[in-house]
Amino acid sequence: MGRTAKDYYLDQLEELLSADRASRDATARMAELTDGELKTALDNGVCGIREGIGIVEDVLSDHHRPLDGRRNAGMDGLVADTERDVISGRFETDDARDDAIVMQFQRFTHFGLASYAALVAQATRMGLGKDAGRLQTCLDNARDGRDEMQKLLDKRAG
């Protein structure tokens, strides 16, 4: 017997949980490298991701699914890139480092946006209104994080 749409949906939630945890940790490490408005934006991102983790854990618990997360190769790659190119990277100036941090955070955010949007749509389609509402909160938070970072990018551009 094959997997159902709900099985796939829940598997994707488990992968997102792992991805959110990895992006939270990488974002926190990047925040340690900088200061000022960028550090504040990254710290806000960590808080938003943490809130999302709690929501995804609650949804998974409601469906009696494990909370250990299922590895996501896509996020693992983004985090490996961040570790190699940003956290362990060497930059000529703080501005160059901060540019790299912003770009990596935006990559994390876009991963979250795509994932949450798809999960909200799938939950809605399956009639899981409570899940859809909670996951919509995560999607809205991810959009807010993206917008906050975009404003910072625009300000940095002059």
XYZ file of N, CA and C in Angstrom:
474
model
N 0.841 -1.181 0.000
C 0.000 0.000 0.000
C 0.887 1.246 0.000
N 0.543 2.223 -0.804
C 1.334 3.441 -0.930
C 1.022 4.467 0.157
N 1.801 5.490 0.152
C 1.611 6.577 1.115
C 0.427 7.421 0.702
N -0.230 7.978 1.690
C -1.340 8.890 1.435
C -0.819 10.321 1.376
N -1.683 11.216 0.912
C -1.335 12.638 0.906
C -1.043 13.109 2.330
N -1.803 12.602 3.284
C -1.575 13.005 4.679
C -0.234 12.491 5.175
N 0.139 11.261 4.796
C 1.455 10.735 5.184
C 2.553 11.654 4.665
N 2.441 12.052 3.395
C 3.456 12.920 2.800
C 3.489 14.275 3.504
N 2.332 14.822 3.762
C 2.210 16.104 4.485
C 2.934 16.015 5.827
N 2.680 14.960 6.581
C 3.303 14.824 7.902
C 4.805 14.571 7.784
N 5.213 13.807 6.772
C 6.652 13.624 6.537
C 7.322 14.972 6.267
N 6.661 15.816 5.475
C 7.217 17.133 5.161
C 7.284 18.016 6.407
N 6.307 17.893 7.283
C 6.365 18.631 8.550
C 7.560 18.177 9.386
N 7.814 16.874 9.411
C 8.967 16.361 10.158
C 10.269 16.908 9.571
N 10.355 16.946 8.241
C 11.552 17.507 7.607
C 11.684 18.996 7.898
N 10.566 19.705 7.894
C 10.606 21.138 8.182
C 11.058 21.387 9.611
N 10.656 20.528 10.523
C 11.099 20.672 11.911
C 12.619 20.599 11.994
N 13.195 19.621 11.330
C 14.649 19.497 11.309
C 15.287 20.705 10.629
N 14.701 21.134 9.516
C 15.236 22.279 8.780
C 15.163 23.552 9.626
N 14.043 23.747 10.319
C 13.904 24.938 11.166
C 14.944 24.935 12.281
N 15.161 23.787 12.883
C 16.168 23.713 13.950
C 17.550 24.053 13.417
N 17.879 23.532 12.242
C 19.196 23.794 11.654
C 19.344 25.268 11.283
N 18.304 25.861 10.692
C 18.398 27.274 10.308
C 18.433 28.173 11.538
N 17.701 27.803 12.593
C 17.760 28.569 13.846
C 19.183 28.610 14.379
N 19.828 27.453 14.437
C 21.182 27.383 14.987
C 22.180 28.143 14.119
N 22.069 28.008 12.809
C 22.985 28.724 11.913
C 22.750 30.228 11.986
N 21.494 30.638 12.088
C 21.181 32.070 12.202
C 21.744 32.628 13.500
N 21.628 31.881 14.585
C 22.184 32.330 15.868
C 23.704 32.477 15.769
N 24.354 31.547 15.074
C 25.815 31.650 14.918
C 26.186 32.869 14.077
N 25.397 33.156 13.037
C 25.684 34.352 12.234
C 25.473 35.616 13.054
N 24.458 35.632 13.923
C 24.191 36.808 14.758
C 25.375 37.129 15.662
N 26.108 36.102 16.061
C 27.280 36.310 16.919
C 28.419 37.016 16.184
N 28.373 37.013 14.859
C 29.456 37.586 14.058
C 29.302 39.079 13.796
N 28.134 39.629 14.111
C 27.850 41.001 13.707
C 27.241 41.781 14.861
N 26.821 43.008 14.564
C 26.218 43.842 15.605
C 25.193 44.784 14.981
N 24.668 45.667 15.774
C 23.756 46.698 15.285
C 22.447 46.142 14.752
N 21.940 46.815 13.720
C 20.635 46.446 13.162
C 20.609 45.032 12.585
N 21.731 44.622 12.009
C 21.768 43.275 11.450
C 21.675 42.233 12.553
N 22.394 42.435 13.630
C 22.306 41.497 14.754
C 20.883 41.453 15.291
N 20.245 42.602 15.422
C 18.862 42.654 15.901
C 17.935 41.883 14.965
N 18.098 42.082 13.661
C 17.262 41.369 12.684
C 17.480 39.863 12.773
N 18.740 39.441 12.928
C 19.029 38.015 13.050
C 18.479 37.450 14.358
N 18.631 38.194 15.442
C 18.065 37.749 16.726
C 16.548 37.614 16.618
N 15.906 38.560 15.928
C 14.462 38.463 15.695
C 14.140 37.220 14.865
N 14.998 36.938 13.895
C 14.821 35.738 13.089
C 14.899 34.476 13.919
N 15.851 34.421 14.829
C 15.988 33.262 15.719
C 14.713 33.088 16.547
N 14.188 34.191 17.066
C 12.946 34.115 17.852
C 11.780 33.625 16.998
N 11.668 34.119 15.778
C 10.597 33.691 14.885
C 10.710 32.223 14.514
N 11.930 31.784 14.234
C 12.142 30.374 13.907
C 11.801 29.510 15.119
N 12.215 29.957 16.298
C 11.906 29.210 17.532
C 10.400 29.070 17.707
N 9.659 30.139 17.445
C 8.199 30.072 17.540
C 7.650 29.073 16.527
N 8.188 29.099 15.318
C 7.761 28.157 14.294
C 8.030 26.711 14.696
N 9.169 26.477 15.308
C 9.501 25.127 15.776
C 8.439 24.647 16.764
N 8.067 25.524 17.698
C 7.041 25.152 18.677
C 5.712 24.817 18.017
N 5.347 25.592 17.014
C 4.080 25.345 16.310
C 4.143 24.020 15.556
N 5.222 23.782 14.832
C 5.349 22.531 14.086
C 5.364 21.345 15.047
N 6.047 21.482 16.170
C 6.036 20.404 17.169
C 4.617 20.131 17.662
N 3.846 21.188 17.897
C 2.460 21.009 18.342
C 1.621 20.292 17.291
N 1.777 20.684 16.027
C 1.017 20.043 14.949
C 1.392 18.569 14.858
N 2.692 18.284 14.880
C 3.128 16.893 14.803
C 2.626 16.086 15.996
N 2.671 16.673 17.174
C 2.169 15.987 18.373
C 0.691 15.659 18.239
N -0.077 16.593 17.689
C -1.508 16.352 17.487
C -1.761 15.160 16.575
N -0.802 14.886 15.680
C -0.935 13.763 14.742
C -0.130 12.541 15.212
N 0.368 12.596 16.453
C 1.120 11.477 17.053
C 2.344 11.097 16.222
N 3.041 12.116 15.768
C 4.258 11.911 14.984
C 5.473 12.274 15.826
N 6.624 11.656 15.531
C 7.834 11.932 16.316
C 8.314 13.372 16.150
N 9.015 13.849 17.173
C 9.522 15.224 17.175
C 11.030 15.287 16.977
N 11.631 14.178 16.584
C 13.081 14.200 16.394
C 13.465 14.771 15.036
N 12.488 15.008 14.185
C 12.769 15.626 12.891
C 13.368 14.622 11.925
N 13.082 14.824 10.684
C 13.589 13.975 9.619
C 14.503 14.854 8.785
N 15.758 14.451 8.624
C 16.755 15.298 7.955
C 16.251 15.799 6.607
N 16.596 17.039 6.300
C 16.245 17.637 5.030
C 17.539 18.001 4.317
N 17.805 17.324 3.221
C 19.067 17.523 2.498
C 19.210 18.954 1.988
N 18.096 19.573 1.606
C 18.155 20.947 1.113
C 18.668 21.913 2.173
N 18.090 21.843 3.359
C 18.546 22.725 4.435
C 19.936 22.331 4.902
N 20.222 21.031 4.934
C 21.578 20.609 5.311
C 22.604 21.265 4.395
N 22.289 21.351 3.096
C 23.196 22.001 2.153
C 23.334 23.491 2.410
N 22.203 24.153 2.679
C 22.254 25.592 2.973
C 23.079 25.870 4.224
N 22.903 25.041 5.247
C 23.659 25.226 6.485
C 25.142 24.945 6.250
N 25.455 23.912 5.472
C 26.864 23.621 5.158
C 27.500 24.789 4.400
N 26.752 25.362 3.446
C 27.244 26.535 2.727
C 27.494 27.694 3.690
N 26.577 27.893 4.622
C 26.698 28.974 5.596
C 27.924 28.776 6.473
N 28.109 27.560 6.913
C 29.276 27.250 7.754
C 30.575 27.521 6.991
N 30.642 27.022 5.770
C 31.861 27.148 4.962
C 32.123 28.590 4.531
N 31.084 29.247 4.009
C 31.283 30.534 3.345
C 31.123 31.746 4.253
N 30.363 31.604 5.327
C 30.087 32.765 6.172
C 30.713 32.605 7.556
N 30.320 31.566 8.262
C 30.773 31.421 9.651
C 32.278 31.169 9.711
N 32.775 30.319 8.838
C 34.220 30.047 8.804
C 34.940 30.888 7.756
N 34.191 31.708 7.040
C 34.770 32.512 5.971
C 35.634 33.649 6.499
N 36.501 34.122 5.632
C 37.345 35.263 5.967
C 36.984 36.380 5.015
N 36.717 37.546 5.565
C 36.274 38.691 4.779
C 37.215 39.855 4.990
N 37.381 40.642 3.933
C 38.262 41.807 4.019
C 37.680 42.880 4.927
N 36.344 43.007 4.919
C 35.701 44.049 5.722
C 34.474 43.482 6.430
N 34.045 44.190 7.461
C 32.812 43.810 8.150
C 31.607 43.925 7.225
N 31.632 44.914 6.326
C 30.534 45.063 5.372
C 30.429 43.845 4.449
N 31.549 43.335 3.999
C 31.538 42.159 3.133
C 30.965 40.958 3.890
N 31.380 40.806 5.130
C 30.845 39.726 5.971
C 29.348 39.890 6.169
N 28.915 41.099 6.477
C 27.500 41.346 6.710
C 26.669 41.111 5.451
N 27.219 41.459 4.288
C 26.518 41.164 3.034
C 26.304 39.657 2.884
N 27.322 38.887 3.194
C 27.215 37.432 3.100
C 26.184 36.897 4.096
N 26.162 37.454 5.287
C 25.188 37.033 6.294
C 23.766 37.293 5.800
N 23.540 38.473 5.273
C 22.205 38.824 4.783
C 21.777 37.866 3.677
N 22.677 37.582 2.741
C 22.331 36.679 1.639
C 21.980 35.292 2.159
N 22.750 34.787 3.098
C 22.467 33.453 3.627
C 21.149 33.432 4.401
N 20.892 34.466 5.182
C 19.624 34.510 5.919
C 18.450 34.531 4.950
N 18.584 35.279 3.861
C 17.511 35.324 2.867
C 17.283 33.940 2.252
N 18.335 33.181 2.044
C 18.182 31.821 1.510
C 17.397 30.957 2.504
N 17.712 31.065 3.792
C 16.956 30.319 4.807
C 15.485 30.728 4.785
N 15.260 32.033 4.718
C 13.895 32.553 4.754
C 13.090 32.053 3.560
N 13.683 32.045 2.399
C 12.947 31.610 1.210
C 12.640 30.116 1.262
N 13.528 29.346 1.855
C 13.246 27.931 2.075
C 12.011 27.790 2.972
N 11.978 28.548 4.066
C 10.840 28.507 4.976
C 9.557 28.973 4.321
N 9.637 30.052 3.546
C 8.447 30.559 2.857
C 7.851 29.509 1.936
N 8.684 28.886 1.136
C 8.194 27.867 0.203
C 7.596 26.684 0.961
N 8.266 26.254 2.003
C 7.796 25.095 2.765
C 6.475 25.380 3.467
N 6.411 26.497 4.175
C 5.175 26.813 4.907
C 4.012 27.074 3.959
N 4.250 27.754 2.844
C 3.166 28.008 1.896
C 2.597 26.694 1.363
N 3.467 25.770 1.018
C 3.007 24.473 0.511
C 2.245 23.703 1.585
N 2.729 23.739 2.819
C 2.065 23.003 3.901
C 0.718 23.612 4.261
N 0.626 24.937 4.252
C -0.672 25.587 4.504
C -1.672 25.164 3.440
N -1.244 25.200 2.182
C -2.136 24.816 1.086
C -2.561 23.357 1.216
N -1.637 22.489 1.548
C -1.957 21.071 1.670
C -2.889 20.817 2.860
N -2.622 21.450 3.988
C -3.495 21.282 5.150
C -4.908 21.766 4.833
N -5.002 22.878 4.155
C -6.304 23.419 3.760
C -7.023 22.444 2.834
N -6.311 21.936 1.848
C -6.901 21.008 0.894
C -7.419 19.747 1.577
N -6.723 19.293 2.614
C -7.122 18.069 3.310
C -8.149 18.314 4.407
N -8.562 19.583 4.587
C -9.552 19.890 5.608
C -8.993 19.959 7.017
N -7.693 20.189 7.128
C -7.041 20.300 8.434
C -6.915 21.784 8.790
N -8.066 22.394 9.046
C -8.126 23.831 9.273
C -7.287 24.308 10.449
N -7.276 23.529 11.532
C -6.478 23.924 12.696
C -4.994 23.955 12.344
N -4.537 22.922 11.625
C -3.132 22.897 11.175
C -2.852 24.086 10.272
N -3.747 24.309 9.304
C -3.542 25.389 8.340
C -3.416 26.733 9.049
N -4.252 26.980 10.036
C -4.196 28.242 10.767
C -2.886 28.418 11.518
N -2.437 27.362 12.163
C -1.178 27.456 12.913
C 0.004 27.627 11.963
N -0.002 26.876 10.873
C 1.096 26.987 9.915
C 1.080 28.328 9.184
N -0.106 28.920 9.027
C -0.208 30.257 8.435
C 0.529 31.271 9.304
N 0.473 31.100 10.620
C 1.227 31.968 11.535
C 2.720 31.880 11.222
N 3.209 30.677 10.984
C 4.622 30.495 10.639
C 4.951 31.166 9.312
N 4.056 31.010 8.344
C 4.261 31.637 7.035
C 4.291 33.155 7.173
N 3.378 33.702 7.950
C 3.355 35.152 8.175
C 4.635 35.620 8.863
N 5.107 34.858 9.848
C 6.352 35.217 10.540
C 7.540 35.180 9.587
N 7.566 34.182 8.715
C 8.662 34.090 7.745
C 8.632 35.292 6.795
N 7.441 35.682 6.388
C 7.319 36.874 5.525
C 7.807 38.120 6.257
N 7.446 38.240 7.527
C 7.908 39.387 8.315
C 9.432 39.411 8.405
N 10.046 38.246 8.623
C 11.508 38.162 8.686
C 12.155 38.540 7.371
N 11.570 38.056 6.286
C 12.078 38.411 4.955
C 11.972 39.913 4.734
N 10.824 40.494 5.100
C 10.610 41.929 4.881
C 11.545 42.772 5.736
N 11.778 42.346 6.986
C 12.696 43.071 7.863
C 14.103 43.065 7.271
N 14.517 41.918 6.775
C 15.855 41.831 6.189
C 15.917 42.613 4.878
N 14.848 42.613 4.100
C 14.838 43.370 2.841
C 14.974 44.865 3.111
N 14.303 45.348 4.152
C 14.440 46.765 4.515
C 15.874 47.085 4.887
N 16.504 46.180 5.599
C 17.901 46.368 5.964
C 18.787 46.354 4.714
N 18.508 45.446 3.795
C 19.252 45.405 2.525
C 19.096 46.716 1.773
N 17.862 47.203 1.664
C 17.605 48.448 0.961
C 18.351 49.611 1.621
N 18.356 49.628 2.937
C 19.055 50.688 3.675
C 20.564 50.614 3.419
N 21.091 49.374 3.411
C 22.524 49.191 3.159
C 22.901 49.615 1.734
N 21.957 49.465 0.809
C 22.222 49.808 -0.602
C 22.273 51.322 -0.793
N 21.711 52.035 0.160
C 21.807 53.481 0.079
C 20.557 54.111 -0.346
